[in-house]
CSV table of C-alpha atoms in Angstrom, one decimal:
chain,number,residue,atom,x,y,z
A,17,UNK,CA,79.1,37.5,187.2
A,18,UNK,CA,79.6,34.6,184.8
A,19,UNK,CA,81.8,34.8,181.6
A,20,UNK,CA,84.2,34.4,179.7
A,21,UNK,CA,87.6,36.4,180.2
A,22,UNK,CA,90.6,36.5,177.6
A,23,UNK,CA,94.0,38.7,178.4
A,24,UNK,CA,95.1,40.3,177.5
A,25,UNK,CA,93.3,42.4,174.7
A,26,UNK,CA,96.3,44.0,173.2
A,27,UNK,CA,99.6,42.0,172.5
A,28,UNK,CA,102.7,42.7,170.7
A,29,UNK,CA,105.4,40.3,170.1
A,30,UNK,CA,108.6,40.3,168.6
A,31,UNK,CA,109.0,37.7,165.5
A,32,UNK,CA,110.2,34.6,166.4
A,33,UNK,CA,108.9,34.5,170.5
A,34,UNK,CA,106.2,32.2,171.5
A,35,UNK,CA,103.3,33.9,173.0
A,36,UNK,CA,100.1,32.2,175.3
A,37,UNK,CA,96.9,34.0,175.4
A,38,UNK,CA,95.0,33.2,178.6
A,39,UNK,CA,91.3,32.2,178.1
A,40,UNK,CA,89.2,31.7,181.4
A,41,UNK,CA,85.2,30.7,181.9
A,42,UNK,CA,83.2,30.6,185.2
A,43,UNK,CA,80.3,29.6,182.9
A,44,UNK,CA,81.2,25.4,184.1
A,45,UNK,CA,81.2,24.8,180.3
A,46,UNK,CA,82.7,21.4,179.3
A,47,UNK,CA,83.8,22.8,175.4
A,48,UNK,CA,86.4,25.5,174.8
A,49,UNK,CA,87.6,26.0,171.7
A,50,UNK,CA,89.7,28.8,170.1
A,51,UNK,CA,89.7,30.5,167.2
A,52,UNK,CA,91.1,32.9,164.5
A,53,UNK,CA,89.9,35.8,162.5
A,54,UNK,CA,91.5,37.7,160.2
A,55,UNK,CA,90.4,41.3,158.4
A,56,UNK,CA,87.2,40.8,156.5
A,57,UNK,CA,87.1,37.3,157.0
A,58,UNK,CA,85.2,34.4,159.2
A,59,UNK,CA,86.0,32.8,162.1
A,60,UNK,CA,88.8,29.9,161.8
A,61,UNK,CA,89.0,26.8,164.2
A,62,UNK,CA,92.2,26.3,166.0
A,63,UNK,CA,91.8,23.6,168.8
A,64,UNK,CA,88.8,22.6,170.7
A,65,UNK,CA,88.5,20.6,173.9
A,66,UNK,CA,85.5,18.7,175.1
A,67,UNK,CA,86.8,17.1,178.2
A,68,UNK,CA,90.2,18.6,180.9
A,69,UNK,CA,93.1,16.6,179.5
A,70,UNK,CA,91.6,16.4,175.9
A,71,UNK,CA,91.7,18.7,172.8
A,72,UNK,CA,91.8,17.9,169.1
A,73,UNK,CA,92.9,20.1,165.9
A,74,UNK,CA,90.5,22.4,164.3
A,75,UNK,CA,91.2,23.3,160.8
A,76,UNK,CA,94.2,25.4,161.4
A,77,UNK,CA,96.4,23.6,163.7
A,78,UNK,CA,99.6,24.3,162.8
A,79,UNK,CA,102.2,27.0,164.8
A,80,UNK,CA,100.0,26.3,167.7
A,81,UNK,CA,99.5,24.4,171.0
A,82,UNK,CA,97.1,24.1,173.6
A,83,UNK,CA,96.7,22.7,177.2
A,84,UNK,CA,93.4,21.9,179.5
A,85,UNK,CA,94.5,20.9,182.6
A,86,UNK,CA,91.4,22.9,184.2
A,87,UNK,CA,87.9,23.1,183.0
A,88,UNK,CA,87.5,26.8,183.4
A,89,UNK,CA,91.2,27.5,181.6
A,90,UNK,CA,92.3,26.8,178.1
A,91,UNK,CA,95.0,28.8,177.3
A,92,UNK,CA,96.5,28.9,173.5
A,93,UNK,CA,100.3,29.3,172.4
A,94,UNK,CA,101.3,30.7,169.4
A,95,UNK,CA,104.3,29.4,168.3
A,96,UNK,CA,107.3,30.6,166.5
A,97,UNK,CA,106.1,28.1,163.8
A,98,UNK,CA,103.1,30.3,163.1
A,99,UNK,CA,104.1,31.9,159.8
A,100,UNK,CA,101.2,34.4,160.0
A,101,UNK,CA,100.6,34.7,163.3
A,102,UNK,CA,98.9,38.7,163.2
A,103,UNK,CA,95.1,37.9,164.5
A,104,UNK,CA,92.4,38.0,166.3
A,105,UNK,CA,92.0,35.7,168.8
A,106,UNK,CA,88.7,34.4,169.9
A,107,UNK,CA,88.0,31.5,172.8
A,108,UNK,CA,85.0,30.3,173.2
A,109,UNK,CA,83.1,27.7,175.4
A,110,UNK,CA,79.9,25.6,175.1
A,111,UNK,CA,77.4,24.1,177.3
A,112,UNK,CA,77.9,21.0,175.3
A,113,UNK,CA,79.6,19.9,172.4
A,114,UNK,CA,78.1,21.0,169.5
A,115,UNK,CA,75.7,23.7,171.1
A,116,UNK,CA,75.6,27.4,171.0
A,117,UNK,CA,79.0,28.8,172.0
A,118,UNK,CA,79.8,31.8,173.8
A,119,UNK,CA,83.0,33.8,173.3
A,120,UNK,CA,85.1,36.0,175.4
A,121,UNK,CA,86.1,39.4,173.8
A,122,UNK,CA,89.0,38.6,172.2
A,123,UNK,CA,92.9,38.9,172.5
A,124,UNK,CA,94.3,41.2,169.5
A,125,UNK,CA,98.2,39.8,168.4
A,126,UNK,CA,100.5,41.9,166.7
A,127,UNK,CA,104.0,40.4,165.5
A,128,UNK,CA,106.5,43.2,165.1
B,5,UNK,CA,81.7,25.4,147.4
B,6,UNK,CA,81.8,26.4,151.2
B,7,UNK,CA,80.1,25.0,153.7
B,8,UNK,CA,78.4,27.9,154.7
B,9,UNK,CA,77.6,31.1,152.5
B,10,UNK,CA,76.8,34.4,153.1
B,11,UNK,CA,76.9,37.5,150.7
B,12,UNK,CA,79.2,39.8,152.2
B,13,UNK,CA,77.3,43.1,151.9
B,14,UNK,CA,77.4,45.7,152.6
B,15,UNK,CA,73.6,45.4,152.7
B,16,UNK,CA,72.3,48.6,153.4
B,17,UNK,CA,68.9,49.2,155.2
B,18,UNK,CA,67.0,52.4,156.1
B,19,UNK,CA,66.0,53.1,159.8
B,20,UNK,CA,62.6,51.7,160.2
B,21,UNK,CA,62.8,49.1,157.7
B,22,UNK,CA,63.2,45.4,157.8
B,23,UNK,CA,66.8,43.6,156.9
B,24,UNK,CA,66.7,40.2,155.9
B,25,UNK,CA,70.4,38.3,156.0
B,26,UNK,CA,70.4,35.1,154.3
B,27,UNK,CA,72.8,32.0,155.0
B,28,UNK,CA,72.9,28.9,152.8
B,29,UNK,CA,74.5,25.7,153.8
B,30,UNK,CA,76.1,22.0,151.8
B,31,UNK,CA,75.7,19.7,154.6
B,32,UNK,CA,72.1,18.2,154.8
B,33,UNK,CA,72.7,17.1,158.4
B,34,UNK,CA,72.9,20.0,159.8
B,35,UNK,CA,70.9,20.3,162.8
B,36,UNK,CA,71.8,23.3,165.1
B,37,UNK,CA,71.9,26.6,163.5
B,38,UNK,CA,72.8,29.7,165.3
B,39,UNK,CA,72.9,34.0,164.3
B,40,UNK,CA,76.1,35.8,166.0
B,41,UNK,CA,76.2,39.6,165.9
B,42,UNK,CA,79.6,41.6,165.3
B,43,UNK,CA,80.2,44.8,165.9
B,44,UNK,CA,83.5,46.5,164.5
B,45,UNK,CA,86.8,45.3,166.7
B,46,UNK,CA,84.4,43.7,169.2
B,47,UNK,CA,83.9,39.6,169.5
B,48,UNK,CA,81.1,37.7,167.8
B,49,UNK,CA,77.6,37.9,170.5
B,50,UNK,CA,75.0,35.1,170.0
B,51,UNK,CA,71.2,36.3,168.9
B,52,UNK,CA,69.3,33.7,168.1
B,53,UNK,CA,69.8,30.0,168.0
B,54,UNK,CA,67.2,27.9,165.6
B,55,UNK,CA,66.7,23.6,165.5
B,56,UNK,CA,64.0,23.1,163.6
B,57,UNK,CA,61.7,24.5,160.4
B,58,UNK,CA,60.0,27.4,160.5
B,59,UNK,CA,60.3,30.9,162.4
B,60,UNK,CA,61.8,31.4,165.7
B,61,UNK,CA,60.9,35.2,166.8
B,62,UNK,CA,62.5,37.4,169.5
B,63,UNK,CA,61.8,40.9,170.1
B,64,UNK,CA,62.6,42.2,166.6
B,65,UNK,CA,64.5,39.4,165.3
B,66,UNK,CA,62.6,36.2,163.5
B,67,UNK,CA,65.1,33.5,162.4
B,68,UNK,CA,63.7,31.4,160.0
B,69,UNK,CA,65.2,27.9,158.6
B,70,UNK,CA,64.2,25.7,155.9
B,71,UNK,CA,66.4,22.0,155.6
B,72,UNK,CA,64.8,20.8,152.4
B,73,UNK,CA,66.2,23.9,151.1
B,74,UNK,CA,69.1,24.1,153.2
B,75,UNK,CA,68.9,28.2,153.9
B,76,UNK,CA,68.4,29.8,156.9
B,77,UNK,CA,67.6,33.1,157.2
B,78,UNK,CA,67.4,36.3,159.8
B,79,UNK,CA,64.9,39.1,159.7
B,80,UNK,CA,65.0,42.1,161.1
B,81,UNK,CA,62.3,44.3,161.9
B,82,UNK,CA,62.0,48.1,162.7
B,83,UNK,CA,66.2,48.5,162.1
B,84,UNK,CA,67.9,50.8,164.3
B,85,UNK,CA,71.4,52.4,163.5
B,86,UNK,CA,72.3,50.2,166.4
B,87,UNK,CA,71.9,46.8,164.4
B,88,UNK,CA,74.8,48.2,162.2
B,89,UNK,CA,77.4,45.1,162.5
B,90,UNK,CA,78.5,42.0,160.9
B,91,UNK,CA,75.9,39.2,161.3
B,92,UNK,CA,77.4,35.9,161.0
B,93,UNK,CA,75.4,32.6,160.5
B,94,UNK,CA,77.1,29.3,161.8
B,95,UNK,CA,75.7,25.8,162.4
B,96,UNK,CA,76.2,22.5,163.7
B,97,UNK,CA,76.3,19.4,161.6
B,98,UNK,CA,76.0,17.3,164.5
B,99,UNK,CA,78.9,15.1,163.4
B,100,UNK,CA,81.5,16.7,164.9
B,101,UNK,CA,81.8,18.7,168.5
B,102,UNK,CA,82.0,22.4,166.4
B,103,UNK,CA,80.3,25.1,164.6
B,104,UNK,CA,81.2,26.1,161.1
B,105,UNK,CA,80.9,29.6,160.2
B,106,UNK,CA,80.4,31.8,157.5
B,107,UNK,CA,82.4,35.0,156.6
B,108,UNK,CA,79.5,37.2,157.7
B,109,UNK,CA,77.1,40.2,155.9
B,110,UNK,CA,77.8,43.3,156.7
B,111,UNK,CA,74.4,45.7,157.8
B,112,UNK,CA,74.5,48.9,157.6
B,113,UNK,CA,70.9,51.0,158.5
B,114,UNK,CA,71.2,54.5,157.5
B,115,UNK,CA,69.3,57.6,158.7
């Protein structure tokens, strides 16, 4: 059963702990990228990776780091540099870069 | 102005009828142009995926896009309670390994 797994789908942190949100695909999908939403509001680009061992910034970078050491695992850390960090968190992979992407159902952060 | 619009909504449909969700976009490269659905606290599911002008159908969903005007649109036909959700309307600009999204219209098909 091929897909795209996120975990957990509830997590509460205090303020000022780094967190990492696990994102895995069986899909062999080169791209993963990951991905913010807020209440009422679109989808927001963190980091992408096309390639294991590469990743770039999206459009909201900052407070947060990434690793691909595997092609089906691209998990995301929220820093304690995150001023905002409360979220939705959405990881996604593609076929190829570029094409249609597929998303995993999501890892809910609260920070206390 | 963004790079890809959407009225929010809500845009409110009876059952039966057809809903039409329109997306407008800046960049005139855009190639790849996709519709996500969105139900409430759930992730964003992909229905329908559109690359060049004209209508795409499937089942009771007809994507239609138009470059020169830069809009795509999606139409639904025969609206069920079920197609309630947030429809977002992302593309590809071919310049950059990404989608762009926009912040989504809200459907709601009444009774």
């Amino acid at each position: 059963d091929g897909g795209i797994t996120q975990s957990p789908k509830y997590l509460f942190r205090k303020e000022g702990q780094n967190v990492t949100l696990s994102c895995e695909q069986n899909l062999n999908h080169d791209a993963m990228y990951w991905y913010r939403q807020d209440p009422g509001q679109g989808l927001r680009l963190i980091y992408y990776s096309q390639i294991v061992n590469d990743f770039q910034k999206g459009d909201i970078a900052e407070g947060y780091s990434v690793s691909r050491e595997k092609k089906e695992s691209f998990p995301l850390t929220v820093t304690s540099a995150q001023k905002n960090p409360t979220a939705f968190y959405l990881c996604a992979s593609s076929g190829k870069q570029g094409d249609e992407q597929f998303f995993g159902p999501g890892t809910r952060l609260t920070v206390l | 102005q963004k790079e890809v619009e959407q009225n929010s909504g809500p845009l409110s449909v009876p059952e039966g009828a057809i809903a039409s969700l329109n997306c407008t976009y800046s960049d005139r490269v855009s190639q790849s142009f996709f519709w996500y659905r969105q139900y409430s606290g759930k992730s964003p599911e992909l229905i329908m995926s559109i690359y060049s002008n004209g209508d795409k159908e499937d089942g009771r969903f007809t994507a239609q896009l138009n470059k020169a005007s830069q809009y795509v649109s999606l139409l639904i036909r025969d609206s069920q309670p079920s197609d309630s959700a947030t429809y977002l309307c992302a593309l590809n600009t071919g310049t950059a390994s990404k989608l762009t999204f926009g912040t989504g219209t809200r459907l709601q098909v009444t009774l």
